[in-house]
Short mmCIF file of C-alpha atoms in Angstrom, two decimals:
data_model
loop_
_atom_site.label_atom_id
_atom_site.label_comp_id
_atom_site.label_asym_id
_atom_site.label_seq_id
_atom_site.Cartn_x
_atom_site.Cartn_y
_atom_site.Cartn_z
CA MET A 1 105.51 89.80 107.97
CA LEU A 2 109.00 88.74 106.93
CA LEU A 3 109.41 86.07 109.54
CA LEU A 4 105.99 84.40 109.56
CA PRO A 5 106.24 82.71 106.10
CA VAL A 6 109.87 81.78 106.78
CA LEU A 7 109.12 80.21 110.15
CA ALA A 8 105.94 78.55 108.87
CA ALA A 9 107.82 76.95 105.97
CA SER A 10 110.61 75.80 108.28
CA THR A 11 108.09 73.83 110.34
CA VAL A 12 107.64 71.67 107.24
CA THR A 13 111.22 71.53 105.97
CA GLY A 14 112.94 71.36 109.32
CA ALA A 15 116.08 73.33 110.10
CA HIS A 16 118.81 73.43 107.48
CA PRO A 17 122.30 74.98 107.87
CA LEU A 18 121.66 77.28 104.91
CA HIS A 19 118.57 78.69 106.58
CA LEU A 20 120.77 80.73 108.91
CA PRO A 21 122.51 82.83 106.21
CA LEU A 22 119.19 83.03 104.37
CA LEU A 23 117.55 84.51 107.43
CA GLY A 24 120.46 86.92 107.82
CA ALA A 25 120.11 88.00 104.19
CA VAL A 26 116.38 88.56 104.68
CA LEU A 27 116.92 90.65 107.81
CA ALA A 28 119.61 92.72 106.09
CA GLY A 29 117.61 93.00 102.89
CA PHE A 30 114.59 94.53 104.61
CA PRO A 31 116.32 97.78 105.69
CA LEU A 32 118.13 97.79 102.34
CA SER A 33 114.75 97.79 100.63
CA TYR A 34 113.43 100.45 102.99
CA PHE A 35 116.28 102.88 102.36
CA GLY A 36 116.22 102.11 98.65
CA LEU A 37 112.53 102.97 98.43
CA GLN A 38 113.13 106.12 100.47
CA ALA A 39 115.76 107.14 97.92
CA VAL A 40 113.31 106.50 95.08
CA LYS A 41 110.58 108.41 96.90
CA THR A 42 112.68 111.49 97.71
CA GLY A 43 115.23 111.36 94.88
CA ARG A 44 117.98 111.90 97.46
CA PHE A 45 120.24 108.89 97.02
CA ARG A 46 123.25 110.57 98.60
CA ARG A 47 121.44 110.97 101.89
CA VAL A 48 120.98 107.21 102.29
CA ARG A 49 124.11 106.06 100.48
CA PRO A 50 125.85 104.79 103.67
CA GLN A 51 122.82 102.67 104.55
CA LEU A 52 122.48 101.34 101.01
CA VAL A 53 126.14 100.37 100.89
CA GLY A 54 126.22 98.86 104.38
CA TYR A 55 123.03 96.83 104.15
CA GLY A 56 123.75 96.00 100.51
CA LEU A 57 127.12 94.47 101.32
CA ALA A 58 125.66 92.57 104.26
CA THR A 59 122.83 91.20 102.11
CA VAL A 60 125.19 90.09 99.33
CA ALA A 61 127.64 88.50 101.78
CA LEU A 62 124.91 86.51 103.51
CA ALA A 63 123.05 85.55 100.34
CA ALA A 64 126.18 84.45 98.45
CA PRO A 65 126.65 81.05 100.14
CA VAL A 66 122.94 80.30 99.70
CA LEU A 67 123.04 81.10 95.99
CA VAL A 68 126.23 79.12 95.46
CA ALA A 69 124.87 76.05 97.26
CA ARG A 70 121.33 76.36 95.87
CA PRO A 71 121.44 78.13 92.47
CA ALA A 72 117.83 77.06 91.97
CA THR A 73 116.84 79.91 94.28
CA LEU A 74 117.66 82.30 91.43
CA ALA A 75 114.43 81.16 89.78
CA TYR A 76 112.56 83.35 92.27
CA ALA A 77 114.53 86.47 91.31
CA PRO A 78 112.18 87.62 88.49
CA PHE A 79 109.19 87.45 90.81
CA PHE A 80 110.94 89.42 93.54
CA ALA A 81 112.12 91.95 90.93
CA LEU A 82 108.59 92.41 89.57
CA LEU A 83 107.09 92.94 93.01
CA ALA A 84 109.95 95.26 94.00
CA ALA A 85 109.24 97.27 90.85
CA VAL A 86 105.64 97.67 92.01
CA ASN A 87 106.91 99.01 95.35
CA ALA A 88 109.30 101.36 93.58
CA GLY A 89 106.51 102.66 91.35
CA TYR A 90 104.30 103.47 94.30
CA ALA A 91 107.22 105.02 96.17
CA ARG A 92 108.00 107.21 93.19
CA ARG A 93 104.40 108.46 93.18
CA ARG A 94 104.51 108.87 96.99
CA ARG A 95 101.69 106.39 97.37
CA ASP A 96 103.59 103.85 99.46
CA ARG A 97 100.60 103.44 101.82
CA ALA A 98 98.36 102.12 99.03
CA PHE A 99 96.87 98.67 99.55
CA VAL A 100 98.29 97.29 96.29
CA ASN A 101 101.75 98.40 97.38
CA ASP A 102 101.31 96.61 100.70
CA LEU A 103 100.01 93.55 98.86
CA ALA A 104 103.15 93.46 96.69
CA PHE A 105 105.27 93.42 99.85
CA VAL A 106 103.14 90.66 101.38
CA LEU A 107 103.63 88.54 98.26
CA GLN A 108 107.38 89.00 98.56
CA CYS A 109 107.15 87.72 102.12
CA GLY A 110 105.18 84.72 100.88
CA LEU A 111 107.81 83.95 98.26
CA LEU A 112 110.36 83.70 101.07
CA GLY A 113 108.49 80.67 102.34
CA LEU A 114 109.01 78.95 98.99
CA VAL A 115 112.69 79.94 99.06
CA VAL A 116 113.02 78.22 102.44
CA ALA A 117 111.86 74.96 100.86
CA THR A 118 114.23 75.27 97.89
CA VAL A 119 117.15 76.03 100.19
CA ALA A 120 116.32 72.89 102.17
CA GLY A 121 116.36 70.86 98.95
CA MET A 122 112.61 70.29 98.93
CA PRO A 123 110.02 71.20 96.26
CA TRP A 124 108.20 74.48 96.83
CA THR A 125 104.92 72.60 96.73
CA SER A 126 105.83 71.01 100.06
CA VAL A 127 105.29 74.36 101.81
CA ALA A 128 102.48 75.66 99.59
CA GLY A 129 99.85 74.95 102.25
CA VAL A 130 101.54 76.71 105.16
CA THR A 131 102.57 79.56 102.88
CA ALA A 132 98.96 80.02 101.79
CA VAL A 133 97.91 80.15 105.44
CA ALA A 134 100.60 82.74 106.21
CA LEU A 135 99.61 84.83 103.18
CA GLY A 136 95.95 84.58 104.13
CA TYR A 137 96.75 86.02 107.52
CA LEU A 138 99.12 88.71 106.23
CA VAL A 139 96.66 90.06 103.66
CA GLY A 140 94.03 90.15 106.39
CA THR A 141 96.27 91.95 108.83
CA VAL A 142 97.08 94.63 106.25
CA LEU A 143 93.36 95.26 105.82
CA HIS A 144 92.67 95.12 109.54
CA VAL A 145 95.45 97.50 110.53
CA LYS A 146 94.23 99.99 107.94
CA THR A 147 90.74 99.89 109.45
CA MET A 148 92.31 100.57 112.85
CA ILE A 149 94.62 103.43 111.92
CA ARG A 150 94.85 105.14 108.52
CA GLU A 151 91.46 104.08 107.17
CA ARG A 152 89.60 104.04 110.46
CA ASP A 153 86.93 106.45 109.18
CA SER A 154 86.79 105.03 105.66
CA VAL A 155 83.38 103.73 104.59
CA ARG A 156 85.01 101.52 101.95
CA TYR A 157 87.31 99.76 104.43
CA ARG A 158 84.43 98.98 106.76
CA TRP A 159 83.68 96.10 104.40
CA ALA A 160 87.10 94.57 105.05
CA TRP A 161 85.46 92.07 107.41
CA ILE A 162 84.15 90.27 104.30
CA TYR A 163 87.72 89.19 103.46
CA HIS A 164 88.14 87.77 106.96
CA ALA A 165 84.82 85.96 106.68
CA VAL A 166 85.80 84.39 103.35
CA ALA A 167 89.20 83.41 104.78
CA ALA A 168 87.54 81.84 107.82
CA VAL A 169 85.13 79.83 105.65
CA ALA A 170 87.99 78.70 103.38
CA ALA A 171 90.00 77.61 106.43
CA ALA A 172 87.01 75.73 107.83
CA LEU A 173 86.56 73.88 104.52
CA TRP A 174 90.16 73.08 103.57
CA ALA A 175 92.57 73.74 106.45
CA PRO A 176 93.31 71.65 109.55
CA VAL A 177 91.13 72.32 112.58
CA PRO A 178 93.72 74.46 114.49
CA VAL A 179 94.09 76.78 111.48
CA ALA A 180 90.31 77.01 111.07
CA VAL A 181 89.93 77.97 114.72
CA VAL A 182 92.59 80.68 114.46
CA PHE A 183 90.97 82.19 111.36
CA ALA A 184 87.65 82.24 113.20
CA VAL A 185 89.40 84.20 115.96
CA LEU A 186 90.87 86.54 113.33
CA LEU A 187 87.38 87.15 111.94
CA ALA A 188 86.09 87.97 115.43
CA ARG A 189 88.93 90.43 116.05
CA ALA A 190 88.30 92.12 112.69
CA VAL A 191 84.58 92.54 113.44
CA LEU A 192 84.95 93.61 117.06
CA LEU A 193 87.94 95.94 116.77
CA ALA A 194 87.58 97.60 113.36
CA GLY A 195 87.14 101.35 113.63
CA ARG A 196 87.86 101.48 117.35
CA ARG A 197 90.30 104.05 118.65
CA VAL A 198 93.22 101.88 119.70
CA THR A 199 96.82 103.06 119.88
CA PRO A 200 99.20 101.78 117.16
CA LYS A 201 101.24 100.10 119.90
CA ARG A 202 98.28 98.03 121.04
CA VAL A 203 97.35 97.22 117.47
CA GLY A 204 100.89 95.96 116.94
CA LEU A 205 100.77 93.83 120.09
CA VAL A 206 97.48 92.26 119.05
CA GLU A 207 98.80 91.48 115.57
CA THR A 208 101.98 89.99 117.02
CA ALA A 209 99.86 87.70 119.18
CA CYS A 210 97.73 86.76 116.14
CA ALA A 211 100.84 85.96 114.08
CA LEU A 212 102.07 83.68 116.87
CA LEU A 213 98.69 81.94 116.91
CA VAL A 214 98.91 81.36 113.16
CA LEU A 215 102.43 79.96 113.51
CA ALA A 216 101.34 77.69 116.36
CA ALA A 217 98.37 76.47 114.32
CA VAL A 218 100.47 75.38 111.33
CA THR A 219 102.81 73.44 113.59
CA LEU A 220 100.03 71.28 115.06
#
């Protein structure tokens, strides 16, 4: 989820030297966020203090050169803060598996695609299309994975295929042909696999393959 919007955006912007520390900051920031939310959820900050300090320092050290060279990236901070607050609120209520909580995380991943463009010195609108495609897939995969694991027996989540159908139609109308084909495949996988008893490992492998298909489609 973290890497797909970043890699998709980089196919438009091309590689930039500042993308490397940005990627490092993202990879360090993810476990920082995880341990931070665990602390909020349990109220036991001391237990995860070493991880918070270690990953926090790494994130700051890697993000610093990006912020110094591209101060415009600070414009995204309020949006990240708002979405992080949503995650913290759900963690506090021990509802971190809620769909809205997952959606807030997905939106943070999508924002990273826009950050990639700003870091490369390009307008965020230049990557809006590929970011929308990445977000369309990520929202769908959250729904699909829930129908395969935690919400497998949920009557409400059986209607999740409607999202995939709408996404496939939207891709057919407005996206390039390779993207439309991939979203048709995603619809088929949602219809055929939803509710089946498949191990989490296999679900993860299928979703990894789907993410690679999405990335390949936006590069064509």
